[in-house]
Amino acid sequence: MQIGVDTARAVESKRAFIFDLDEISATALQFMLADELEVNVYGSIAEARAQATSRALDVILLGASIVEAQTAAIVGQLKAEWPGVPIIAFGHADDPAVQAALEQGARTSITRPFKVEAVRQRVNAHIGRRAVLSVPVVVQG
């Protein structure tokens, strides 16, 4: 199902990895982004490495649950594995794991509860897509 998808973006071959141990959050983000990106969900770097192809990776979304389980050093490991790929942490706004990921080099964060427009806007900004602007036209009779 495509919700508010720009068709030009839907046919681009942009790719995102979501690293999270919380299946609900990961699935929600995957659903929100799947219309505009190829989205893969993983529980570890080793799992992603085993299934990765030679195609470029455009963005990594890193869940607070995986940061808690593997410490904030996971950010450095992701940066080493996929250099130059932006990392976006996600979780509750006051989650210390999200703050730790930001301190270790994640570029920004997405806070829960997730909203489709906000998630897509944040991801698009970090993969180099320009914002879609619309100007409402009011016709007076």
PDB file of C-alpha atoms in Angstrom:
ATOM      1  CA  MET A   1       0.000   0.000   0.000  1.00  0.00           C
ATOM      2  CA  GLN A   2       1.414   3.356  -0.975  1.00  0.00           C
ATOM      3  CA  ILE A   3       0.575   6.291   1.251  1.00  0.00           C
ATOM      4  CA  GLY A   4       1.502   9.701  -0.141  1.00  0.00           C
ATOM      5  CA  VAL A   5       4.358   8.338  -2.253  1.00  0.00           C
ATOM      6  CA  ASP A   6       6.060  10.370  -4.931  1.00  0.00           C
ATOM      7  CA  THR A   7       6.254   7.936  -7.879  1.00  0.00           C
ATOM      8  CA  ALA A   8       9.717   9.181  -8.880  1.00  0.00           C
ATOM      9  CA  ARG A   9      10.989   8.184  -5.443  1.00  0.00           C
ATOM     10  CA  ALA A  10       9.236   4.822  -5.527  1.00  0.00           C
ATOM     11  CA  VAL A  11      11.297   3.706  -8.527  1.00  0.00           C
ATOM     12  CA  GLU A  12      14.673   4.896  -7.195  1.00  0.00           C
ATOM     13  CA  SER A  13      16.903   2.196  -5.874  1.00  0.00           C
ATOM     14  CA  LYS A  14      17.646   3.667  -2.444  1.00  0.00           C
ATOM     15  CA  ARG A  15      18.364   1.178   0.314  1.00  0.00           C
ATOM     16  CA  ALA A  16      17.962   1.259   4.095  1.00  0.00           C
ATOM     17  CA  PHE A  17      18.966  -1.122   6.867  1.00  0.00           C
ATOM     18  CA  ILE A  18      17.071  -1.120  10.154  1.00  0.00           C
ATOM     19  CA  PHE A  19      18.913  -2.592  13.134  1.00  0.00           C
ATOM     20  CA  ASP A  20      16.610  -3.294  16.052  1.00  0.00           C
ATOM     21  CA  LEU A  21      15.660  -6.029  18.493  1.00  0.00           C
ATOM     22  CA  ASP A  22      12.155  -4.616  18.986  1.00  0.00           C
ATOM     23  CA  GLU A  23      10.169  -6.163  16.152  1.00  0.00           C
ATOM     24  CA  ILE A  24       7.260  -3.755  16.586  1.00  0.00           C
ATOM     25  CA  SER A  25       9.357  -0.629  16.072  1.00  0.00           C
ATOM     26  CA  ALA A  26      11.341  -2.172  13.236  1.00  0.00           C
ATOM     27  CA  THR A  27       8.214  -3.352  11.444  1.00  0.00           C
ATOM     28  CA  ALA A  28       6.511   0.026  11.862  1.00  0.00           C
ATOM     29  CA  LEU A  29       9.494   1.829  10.332  1.00  0.00           C
ATOM     30  CA  GLN A  30       9.778  -0.759   7.575  1.00  0.00           C
ATOM     31  CA  PHE A  31       6.102  -0.242   6.723  1.00  0.00           C
ATOM     32  CA  MET A  32       6.504   3.556   6.690  1.00  0.00           C
ATOM     33  CA  LEU A  33       9.554   3.479   4.425  1.00  0.00           C
ATOM     34  CA  ALA A  34       8.962   0.454   2.181  1.00  0.00           C
ATOM     35  CA  ASP A  35       7.055   2.411  -0.472  1.00  0.00           C
ATOM     36  CA  GLU A  36      10.040   4.665  -1.188  1.00  0.00           C
ATOM     37  CA  LEU A  37      13.046   2.523  -0.220  1.00  0.00           C
ATOM     38  CA  GLU A  38      14.264  -1.046  -0.200  1.00  0.00           C
ATOM     39  CA  VAL A  39      14.159  -1.734   3.551  1.00  0.00           C
ATOM     40  CA  ASN A  40      15.841  -4.653   5.324  1.00  0.00           C
ATOM     41  CA  VAL A  41      15.512  -5.379   9.058  1.00  0.00           C
ATOM     42  CA  TYR A  42      18.343  -7.022  11.007  1.00  0.00           C
ATOM     43  CA  GLY A  43      19.109  -7.883  14.608  1.00  0.00           C
ATOM     44  CA  SER A  44      22.900  -7.743  14.209  1.00  0.00           C
ATOM     45  CA  ILE A  45      25.700  -6.532  11.971  1.00  0.00           C
ATOM     46  CA  ALA A  46      26.740 -10.129  11.260  1.00  0.00           C
ATOM     47  CA  GLU A  47      23.244 -10.942   9.987  1.00  0.00           C
ATOM     48  CA  ALA A  48      23.268  -7.875   7.715  1.00  0.00           C
ATOM     49  CA  ARG A  49      26.769  -8.621   6.447  1.00  0.00           C
ATOM     50  CA  ALA A  50      25.755 -12.178   5.539  1.00  0.00           C
ATOM     51  CA  GLN A  51      22.801 -10.968   3.474  1.00  0.00           C
ATOM     52  CA  ALA A  52      24.312  -7.768   2.071  1.00  0.00           C
ATOM     53  CA  THR A  53      24.873  -7.455  -1.632  1.00  0.00           C
ATOM     54  CA  SER A  54      27.225  -5.240  -3.550  1.00  0.00           C
ATOM     55  CA  ARG A  55      24.486  -2.614  -3.933  1.00  0.00           C
ATOM     56  CA  ALA A  56      25.081   0.619  -2.085  1.00  0.00           C
ATOM     57  CA  LEU A  57      23.510   1.279   1.284  1.00  0.00           C
ATOM     58  CA  ASP A  58      21.992   4.750   1.700  1.00  0.00           C
ATOM     59  CA  VAL A  59      20.914   4.981   5.360  1.00  0.00           C
ATOM     60  CA  ILE A  60      20.992   2.994   8.603  1.00  0.00           C
ATOM     61  CA  LEU A  61      18.269   3.253  11.238  1.00  0.00           C
ATOM     62  CA  LEU A  62      19.513   2.106  14.632  1.00  0.00           C
ATOM     63  CA  GLY A  63      17.042   1.179  17.362  1.00  0.00           C
ATOM     64  CA  ALA A  64      17.544   1.969  21.040  1.00  0.00           C
ATOM     65  CA  SER A  65      17.034  -1.701  21.919  1.00  0.00           C
ATOM     66  CA  ILE A  66      20.098  -2.790  19.969  1.00  0.00           C
ATOM     67  CA  VAL A  67      22.175   0.053  21.424  1.00  0.00           C
ATOM     68  CA  GLU A  68      21.178  -1.095  24.926  1.00  0.00           C
ATOM     69  CA  ALA A  69      22.003  -4.723  24.128  1.00  0.00           C
ATOM     70  CA  GLN A  70      25.333  -4.054  22.427  1.00  0.00           C
ATOM     71  CA  THR A  71      26.320  -0.657  23.939  1.00  0.00           C
ATOM     72  CA  ALA A  72      26.829   2.560  22.008  1.00  0.00           C
ATOM     73  CA  ALA A  73      29.971   1.058  20.434  1.00  0.00           C
ATOM     74  CA  ILE A  74      27.604  -0.402  17.842  1.00  0.00           C
ATOM     75  CA  VAL A  75      27.617   3.020  16.157  1.00  0.00           C
ATOM     76  CA  GLY A  76      31.371   2.774  15.572  1.00  0.00           C
ATOM     77  CA  GLN A  77      31.011  -0.768  14.274  1.00  0.00           C
ATOM     78  CA  LEU A  78      28.335   0.323  11.806  1.00  0.00           C
ATOM     79  CA  LYS A  79      30.479   3.253  10.683  1.00  0.00           C
ATOM     80  CA  ALA A  80      33.425   0.916  10.133  1.00  0.00           C
ATOM     81  CA  GLU A  81      31.325  -1.609   8.204  1.00  0.00           C
ATOM     82  CA  TRP A  82      29.549   0.980   6.037  1.00  0.00           C
ATOM     83  CA  PRO A  83      31.676   4.154   6.002  1.00  0.00           C
ATOM     84  CA  GLY A  84      29.925   7.371   5.043  1.00  0.00           C
ATOM     85  CA  VAL A  85      26.422   5.958   5.461  1.00  0.00           C
ATOM     86  CA  PRO A  86      24.291   8.175   7.718  1.00  0.00           C
ATOM     87  CA  ILE A  87      23.046   6.582  10.932  1.00  0.00           C
ATOM     88  CA  ILE A  88      19.713   7.649  12.407  1.00  0.00           C
ATOM     89  CA  ALA A  89      18.960   6.486  15.956  1.00  0.00           C
ATOM     90  CA  PHE A  90      15.374   5.881  16.980  1.00  0.00           C
ATOM     91  CA  GLY A  91      13.439   5.300  20.170  1.00  0.00           C
ATOM     92  CA  HIS A  92      11.702   7.320  22.862  1.00  0.00           C
ATOM     93  CA  ALA A  93      12.867  10.938  23.143  1.00  0.00           C
ATOM     94  CA  ASP A  94      14.193  10.496  26.680  1.00  0.00           C
ATOM     95  CA  ASP A  95      15.840   7.108  26.036  1.00  0.00           C
ATOM     96  CA  PRO A  96      19.489   7.157  27.189  1.00  0.00           C
ATOM     97  CA  ALA A  97      20.403   4.674  24.440  1.00  0.00           C
ATOM     98  CA  VAL A  98      19.309   7.157  21.766  1.00  0.00           C
ATOM     99  CA  GLN A  99      21.405   9.866  23.436  1.00  0.00           C
ATOM    100  CA  ALA A 100      24.388   7.489  23.624  1.00  0.00           C
ATOM    101  CA  ALA A 101      24.075   6.700  19.914  1.00  0.00           C
ATOM    102  CA  LEU A 102      24.014  10.418  19.095  1.00  0.00           C
ATOM    103  CA  GLU A 103      27.105  10.994  21.226  1.00  0.00           C
ATOM    104  CA  GLN A 104      28.905   8.166  19.421  1.00  0.00           C
ATOM    105  CA  GLY A 105      28.226   9.591  15.970  1.00  0.00           C
ATOM    106  CA  ALA A 106      24.646   8.952  14.868  1.00  0.00           C
ATOM    107  CA  ARG A 107      23.604  11.982  12.811  1.00  0.00           C
ATOM    108  CA  THR A 108      20.117  12.481  14.205  1.00  0.00           C
ATOM    109  CA  SER A 109      17.214  10.678  15.812  1.00  0.00           C
ATOM    110  CA  ILE A 110      13.585   9.807  15.202  1.00  0.00           C
ATOM    111  CA  THR A 111      11.420   9.757  18.294  1.00  0.00           C
ATOM    112  CA  ARG A 112       8.489   7.548  19.140  1.00  0.00           C
ATOM    113  CA  PRO A 113       5.598   7.650  18.507  1.00  0.00           C
ATOM    114  CA  PHE A 114       6.494   7.496  14.816  1.00  0.00           C
ATOM    115  CA  LYS A 115       4.603   9.550  12.249  1.00  0.00           C
ATOM    116  CA  VAL A 116       4.873   8.626   8.569  1.00  0.00           C
ATOM    117  CA  GLU A 117       5.582  12.166   7.362  1.00  0.00           C
ATOM    118  CA  ALA A 118       8.220  12.855  10.008  1.00  0.00           C
ATOM    119  CA  VAL A 119      10.010   9.544   9.471  1.00  0.00           C
ATOM    120  CA  ARG A 120      10.109   9.940   5.690  1.00  0.00           C
ATOM    121  CA  GLN A 121      11.200  13.565   5.960  1.00  0.00           C
ATOM    122  CA  ARG A 122      14.071  12.734   8.304  1.00  0.00           C
ATOM    123  CA  VAL A 123      15.262   9.774   6.219  1.00  0.00           C
ATOM    124  CA  ASN A 124      14.940  11.656   2.923  1.00  0.00           C
ATOM    125  CA  ALA A 125      16.982  14.548   4.291  1.00  0.00           C
ATOM    126  CA  HIS A 126      19.845  12.192   5.118  1.00  0.00           C
ATOM    127  CA  ILE A 127      19.866  10.286   1.845  1.00  0.00           C
ATOM    128  CA  GLY A 128      20.046  13.466  -0.189  1.00  0.00           C
ATOM    129  CA  ARG A 129      16.500  13.734  -1.451  1.00  0.00           C
ATOM    130  CA  ARG A 130      15.100  17.192  -1.716  1.00  0.00           C
ATOM    131  CA  ALA A 131      11.977  18.019   0.228  1.00  0.00           C
ATOM    132  CA  VAL A 132       8.787  17.985  -1.789  1.00  0.00           C
ATOM    133  CA  LEU A 133       7.231  21.398  -1.467  1.00  0.00           C
ATOM    134  CA  SER A 134       3.644  22.169  -2.217  1.00  0.00           C
ATOM    135  CA  VAL A 135       2.033  25.559  -2.403  1.00  0.00           C
ATOM    136  CA  PRO A 136      -1.690  25.602  -1.769  1.00  0.00           C
ATOM    137  CA  VAL A 137      -3.680  27.583  -4.293  1.00  0.00           C
ATOM    138  CA  VAL A 138      -6.808  29.301  -3.106  1.00  0.00           C
ATOM    139  CA  VAL A 139      -9.302  30.271  -5.770  1.00  0.00           C
ATOM    140  CA  GLN A 140     -11.627  33.067  -4.781  1.00  0.00           C
ATOM    141  CA  GLY A 141     -14.857  33.312  -6.614  1.00  0.00           C
TER     142      GLY A 141
END
